[in-house]
Structures are given as C-alpha cells and as structure tokens.
C-alpha cells in the first residue's frame, strides 16, 4: 500500500477511535443526568464510530498496509446541557468530514482509485450524520428550556437511535 495513503488511513483510524470515545463520554454524562434515551443514542453512536474504525483497520491490513491502533486522549466529561452536547457533536462531525475529504483528496492525487472508492462509504456516512445532528439541534431549539419538552425529546431520540442502521447493538 502507498505509504502516504497508509498514513492518511491510520490518521483516520485515530479520528474514528476518538469519535467513539467522545460519544461514549457524552453517553455517560447523559446517563447520570437521567436522560436514558439520549444516553442510548450516544452509546449506539459510540458503537458506530468503533465500527467505522474497525472497517478502516481491516481495509488497511487487507490491502497490504499495517493498521496501527492509536492511543486516545481523554475526551471532555462534562457537558452543560443536551443542546450544548449536540452542538459539540455537530462541530466534531464537521472536523471528521473535513478529514475524510482530505483522505479522498490524497487518494486522487496518488491515483489510488480503490481506496477512493472505499472512502465513498465514509463520505455518505458523514452526510447522514451531519443531517441527523442538524435535525436534532432544530428540535432542541424548538424545545428551549422547557422541562416537559426535554422529557419528550429524550423519548423521541431513543426511537431515532433504534431506527438508525447500525444502532441496535445494545438495547435501551
Ligand atoms: Fe465516523 O462518522 Fe462520525 O465521526
């Protein structure tokens, strides 16, 4: 495997692993704050990110490269509110999208069309994740600080998590 591509994919492995830890931290925060639906959504999302990482690990190794399992920095553990948490989630996803676009760009420069094709799955996944985060933020903006609204939101997000393609690896 081309060394530049291998390095770029290993960087992406690290980013997916960091995303998984970040959402796991959000899940834990939501759980201890009595938001079981939000916690389930975040636990599922953390699982999805781990799956994204594993998919890259396997691809790199199968293509004759060497996937390196990265050390991960501790994510933040306190989030002021659910609204703030989803703002952070969207901001994080935007950085991941930029990183994926960078990998795609390297693939084109290096004329590695196989990896380019493989990365298209991540391009679509990012579009879906960004759209979902934006729609959740829209709901949260409508609810504002209303307690009853937050209760209904927490139930609704549980349904969203249960209907997401890769979500039902754990039961809420
Ligand atoms: Fe891996 O999709 Fe989000 O970060």
PDB file of N, CA, C and O in Angstrom, residues 120-158:
ATOM      1  N   UNK A 120     -15.764   6.373  -0.301  1.00  0.00           N
ATOM      2  CA  UNK A 120     -17.065   6.962  -0.618  1.00  0.00           C
ATOM      3  C   UNK A 120     -18.125   6.570   0.422  1.00  0.00           C
ATOM      4  O   UNK A 120     -19.061   7.319   0.688  1.00  0.00           O
ATOM      5  N   UNK A 121     -17.958   5.392   1.013  1.00  0.00           N
ATOM      6  CA  UNK A 121     -18.889   4.966   2.068  1.00  0.00           C
ATOM      7  C   UNK A 121     -18.835   5.975   3.225  1.00  0.00           C
ATOM      8  O   UNK A 121     -19.852   6.366   3.797  1.00  0.00           O
ATOM      9  N   UNK A 122     -17.629   6.429   3.552  1.00  0.00           N
ATOM     10  CA  UNK A 122     -17.454   7.395   4.654  1.00  0.00           C
ATOM     11  C   UNK A 122     -18.020   8.768   4.265  1.00  0.00           C
ATOM     12  O   UNK A 122     -18.571   9.474   5.117  1.00  0.00           O
ATOM     13  N   UNK A 123     -17.880   9.132   3.004  1.00  0.00           N
ATOM     14  CA  UNK A 123     -18.416  10.419   2.544  1.00  0.00           C
ATOM     15  C   UNK A 123     -19.938  10.435   2.761  1.00  0.00           C
ATOM     16  O   UNK A 123     -20.486  11.385   3.317  1.00  0.00           O
ATOM     17  N   UNK A 124     -20.617   9.351   2.356  1.00  0.00           N
ATOM     18  CA  UNK A 124     -22.085   9.290   2.531  1.00  0.00           C
ATOM     19  C   UNK A 124     -22.453   9.257   4.002  1.00  0.00           C
ATOM     20  O   UNK A 124     -23.417   9.895   4.434  1.00  0.00           O
ATOM     21  N   UNK A 125     -21.704   8.488   4.769  1.00  0.00           N
ATOM     22  CA  UNK A 125     -21.973   8.364   6.202  1.00  0.00           C
ATOM     23  C   UNK A 125     -21.895   9.741   6.877  1.00  0.00           C
ATOM     24  O   UNK A 125     -22.737  10.085   7.706  1.00  0.00           O
ATOM     25  N   UNK A 126     -20.900  10.529   6.507  1.00  0.00           N
ATOM     26  CA  UNK A 126     -20.767  11.855   7.110  1.00  0.00           C
ATOM     27  C   UNK A 126     -21.951  12.734   6.751  1.00  0.00           C
ATOM     28  O   UNK A 126     -22.434  13.498   7.592  1.00  0.00           O
ATOM     29  N   UNK A 127     -22.427  12.642   5.510  1.00  0.00           N
ATOM     30  CA  UNK A 127     -23.577  13.461   5.112  1.00  0.00           C
ATOM     31  C   UNK A 127     -24.773  13.118   5.984  1.00  0.00           C
ATOM     32  O   UNK A 127     -25.472  13.990   6.475  1.00  0.00           O
ATOM     33  N   UNK A 128     -24.975  11.808   6.215  1.00  0.00           N
ATOM     34  CA  UNK A 128     -26.108  11.372   7.038  1.00  0.00           C
ATOM     35  C   UNK A 128     -25.949  11.837   8.484  1.00  0.00           C
ATOM     36  O   UNK A 128     -26.888  12.304   9.110  1.00  0.00           O
ATOM     37  N   UNK A 129     -24.734  11.702   9.020  1.00  0.00           N
ATOM     38  CA  UNK A 129     -24.521  12.076  10.421  1.00  0.00           C
ATOM     39  C   UNK A 129     -24.697  13.572  10.639  1.00  0.00           C
ATOM     40  O   UNK A 129     -25.256  14.001  11.642  1.00  0.00           O
ATOM     41  N   UNK A 130     -24.209  14.361   9.695  1.00  0.00           N
ATOM     42  CA  UNK A 130     -24.380  15.816   9.822  1.00  0.00           C
ATOM     43  C   UNK A 130     -25.857  16.187   9.755  1.00  0.00           C
ATOM     44  O   UNK A 130     -26.330  17.010  10.540  1.00  0.00           O
ATOM     45  N   UNK A 131     -26.577  15.578   8.814  1.00  0.00           N
ATOM     46  CA  UNK A 131     -28.013  15.899   8.658  1.00  0.00           C
ATOM     47  C   UNK A 131     -28.776  15.525   9.923  1.00  0.00           C
ATOM     48  O   UNK A 131     -29.638  16.285  10.396  1.00  0.00           O
ATOM     49  N   UNK A 132     -28.451  14.366  10.489  1.00  0.00           N
ATOM     50  CA  UNK A 132     -29.128  13.921  11.718  1.00  0.00           C
ATOM     51  C   UNK A 132     -28.836  14.886  12.868  1.00  0.00           C
ATOM     52  O   UNK A 132     -29.741  15.303  13.590  1.00  0.00           O
ATOM     53  N   UNK A 133     -27.577  15.265  13.026  1.00  0.00           N
ATOM     54  CA  UNK A 133     -27.214  16.188  14.116  1.00  0.00           C
ATOM     55  C   UNK A 133     -27.936  17.524  13.939  1.00  0.00           C
ATOM     56  O   UNK A 133     -28.441  18.099  14.913  1.00  0.00           O
ATOM     57  N   UNK A 134     -28.039  18.009  12.705  1.00  0.00           N
ATOM     58  CA  UNK A 134     -28.731  19.287  12.467  1.00  0.00           C
ATOM     59  C   UNK A 134     -30.219  19.175  12.791  1.00  0.00           C
ATOM     60  O   UNK A 134     -30.795  20.077  13.385  1.00  0.00           O
ATOM     61  N   UNK A 135     -30.829  18.042  12.428  1.00  0.00           N
ATOM     62  CA  UNK A 135     -32.264  17.920  12.697  1.00  0.00           C
ATOM     63  C   UNK A 135     -32.515  17.802  14.204  1.00  0.00           C
ATOM     64  O   UNK A 135     -33.507  18.322  14.715  1.00  0.00           O
ATOM     65  N   UNK A 136     -31.612  17.150  14.913  1.00  0.00           N
ATOM     66  CA  UNK A 136     -31.764  17.057  16.377  1.00  0.00           C
ATOM     67  C   UNK A 136     -31.601  18.442  17.003  1.00  0.00           C
ATOM     68  O   UNK A 136     -32.354  18.839  17.897  1.00  0.00           O
ATOM     69  N   UNK A 137     -30.642  19.215  16.516  1.00  0.00           N
ATOM     70  CA  UNK A 137     -30.447  20.571  17.046  1.00  0.00           C
ATOM     71  C   UNK A 137     -31.662  21.455  16.778  1.00  0.00           C
ATOM     72  O   UNK A 137     -32.033  22.277  17.619  1.00  0.00           O
ATOM     73  N   UNK A 138     -32.306  21.260  15.628  1.00  0.00           N
ATOM     74  CA  UNK A 138     -33.531  22.021  15.325  1.00  0.00           C
ATOM     75  C   UNK A 138     -34.607  21.714  16.362  1.00  0.00           C
ATOM     76  O   UNK A 138     -35.279  22.612  16.859  1.00  0.00           O
ATOM     77  N   UNK A 139     -34.755  20.432  16.687  1.00  0.00           N
ATOM     78  CA  UNK A 139     -35.752  20.036  17.701  1.00  0.00           C
ATOM     79  C   UNK A 139     -35.417  20.689  19.041  1.00  0.00           C
ATOM     80  O   UNK A 139     -36.287  21.206  19.727  1.00  0.00           O
ATOM     81  N   UNK A 140     -34.143  20.641  19.409  1.00  0.00           N
ATOM     82  CA  UNK A 140     -33.737  21.187  20.709  1.00  0.00           C
ATOM     83  C   UNK A 140     -33.961  22.705  20.772  1.00  0.00           C
ATOM     84  O   UNK A 140     -34.312  23.237  21.817  1.00  0.00           O
ATOM     85  N   UNK A 141     -33.781  23.376  19.651  1.00  0.00           N
ATOM     86  CA  UNK A 141     -34.021  24.821  19.607  1.00  0.00           C
ATOM     87  C   UNK A 141     -35.501  25.112  19.852  1.00  0.00           C
ATOM     88  O   UNK A 141     -35.850  26.046  20.551  1.00  0.00           O
ATOM     89  N   UNK A 142     -36.366  24.263  19.290  1.00  0.00           N
ATOM     90  CA  UNK A 142     -37.813  24.459  19.477  1.00  0.00           C
ATOM     91  C   UNK A 142     -38.217  24.237  20.935  1.00  0.00           C
ATOM     92  O   UNK A 142     -39.056  24.940  21.472  1.00  0.00           O
ATOM     93  N   UNK A 143     -37.601  23.252  21.551  1.00  0.00           N
ATOM     94  CA  UNK A 143     -37.944  22.915  22.940  1.00  0.00           C
ATOM     95  C   UNK A 143     -37.475  23.999  23.909  1.00  0.00           C
ATOM     96  O   UNK A 143     -38.149  24.314  24.883  1.00  0.00           O
ATOM     97  N   UNK A 144     -36.315  24.574  23.642  1.00  0.00           N
ATOM     98  CA  UNK A 144     -35.750  25.582  24.548  1.00  0.00           C
ATOM     99  C   UNK A 144     -35.442  24.967  25.901  1.00  0.00           C
ATOM    100  O   UNK A 144     -34.930  23.853  25.982  1.00  0.00           O
ATOM    101  N   UNK A 145     -35.834  25.662  26.985  1.00  0.00           N
ATOM    102  CA  UNK A 145     -35.520  25.144  28.325  1.00  0.00           C
ATOM    103  C   UNK A 145     -36.689  24.440  28.988  1.00  0.00           C
ATOM    104  O   UNK A 145     -36.662  24.146  30.181  1.00  0.00           O
ATOM    105  N   UNK A 146     -37.698  24.156  28.200  1.00  0.00           N
ATOM    106  CA  UNK A 146     -38.922  23.570  28.752  1.00  0.00           C
ATOM    107  C   UNK A 146     -38.692  22.113  29.219  1.00  0.00           C
ATOM    108  O   UNK A 146     -38.250  21.262  28.436  1.00  0.00           O
ATOM    109  N   UNK A 147     -38.983  21.850  30.499  1.00  0.00           N
ATOM    110  CA  UNK A 147     -38.696  20.519  31.085  1.00  0.00           C
ATOM    111  C   UNK A 147     -39.510  19.386  30.431  1.00  0.00           C
ATOM    112  O   UNK A 147     -38.984  18.334  30.118  1.00  0.00           O
ATOM    113  N   UNK A 148     -40.818  19.629  30.245  1.00  0.00           N
ATOM    114  CA  UNK A 148     -41.686  18.611  29.629  1.00  0.00           C
ATOM    115  C   UNK A 148     -41.215  18.274  28.226  1.00  0.00           C
ATOM    116  O   UNK A 148     -41.229  17.117  27.804  1.00  0.00           O
ATOM    117  N   UNK A 149     -40.793  19.295  27.512  1.00  0.00           N
ATOM    118  CA  UNK A 149     -40.289  19.113  26.144  1.00  0.00           C
ATOM    119  C   UNK A 149     -39.051  18.246  26.140  1.00  0.00           C
ATOM    120  O   UNK A 149     -38.876  17.371  25.282  1.00  0.00           O
ATOM    121  N   UNK A 150     -38.224  18.451  27.130  1.00  0.00           N
ATOM    122  CA  UNK A 150     -36.979  17.661  27.209  1.00  0.00           C
ATOM    123  C   UNK A 150     -37.288  16.191  27.483  1.00  0.00           C
ATOM    124  O   UNK A 150     -36.629  15.300  26.950  1.00  0.00           O
ATOM    125  N   UNK A 151     -38.329  15.947  28.281  1.00  0.00           N
ATOM    126  CA  UNK A 151     -38.739  14.560  28.556  1.00  0.00           C
ATOM    127  C   UNK A 151     -39.170  13.879  27.253  1.00  0.00           C
ATOM    128  O   UNK A 151     -38.750  12.762  26.952  1.00  0.00           O
ATOM    129  N   UNK A 152     -39.975  14.598  26.465  1.00  0.00           N
ATOM    130  CA  UNK A 152     -40.442  14.024  25.193  1.00  0.00           C
ATOM    131  C   UNK A 152     -39.278  13.852  24.216  1.00  0.00           C
ATOM    132  O   UNK A 152     -39.203  12.862  23.485  1.00  0.00           O
ATOM    133  N   UNK A 153     -38.356  14.820  24.231  1.00  0.00           N
ATOM    134  CA  UNK A 153     -37.185  14.727  23.360  1.00  0.00           C
ATOM    135  C   UNK A 153     -36.395  13.452  23.669  1.00  0.00           C
ATOM    136  O   UNK A 153     -35.973  12.724  22.772  1.00  0.00           O
ATOM    137  N   UNK A 154     -36.218  13.203  24.958  1.00  0.00           N
ATOM    138  CA  UNK A 154     -35.429  12.039  25.384  1.00  0.00           C
ATOM    139  C   UNK A 154     -36.069  10.732  24.916  1.00  0.00           C
ATOM    140  O   UNK A 154     -35.384   9.783  24.555  1.00  0.00           O
ATOM    141  N   UNK A 155     -37.393  10.719  24.883  1.00  0.00           N
ATOM    142  CA  UNK A 155     -38.092   9.514  24.384  1.00  0.00           C
ATOM    143  C   UNK A 155     -37.962   9.412  22.868  1.00  0.00           C
ATOM    144  O   UNK A 155     -37.792   8.326  22.318  1.00  0.00           O
ATOM    145  N   UNK A 156     -38.058  10.554  22.220  1.00  0.00           N
ATOM    146  CA  UNK A 156     -38.013  10.550  20.756  1.00  0.00           C
ATOM    147  C   UNK A 156     -36.628  10.138  20.242  1.00  0.00           C
ATOM    148  O   UNK A 156     -36.496   9.403  19.270  1.00  0.00           O
ATOM    149  N   UNK A 157     -35.603  10.585  20.939  1.00  0.00           N
ATOM    150  CA  UNK A 157     -34.242  10.272  20.461  1.00  0.00           C
ATOM    151  C   UNK A 157     -33.935   8.777  20.637  1.00  0.00           C
ATOM    152  O   UNK A 157     -33.144   8.206  19.897  1.00  0.00           O
ATOM    153  N   UNK A 158     -34.614   8.159  21.581  1.00  0.00           N
ATOM    154  CA  UNK A 158     -34.477   6.711  21.748  1.00  0.00           C
ATOM    155  C   UNK A 158     -35.004   6.005  20.494  1.00  0.00           C
ATOM    156  O   UNK A 158     -34.382   5.075  19.976  1.00  0.00           O
TER     157      UNK A 158
END
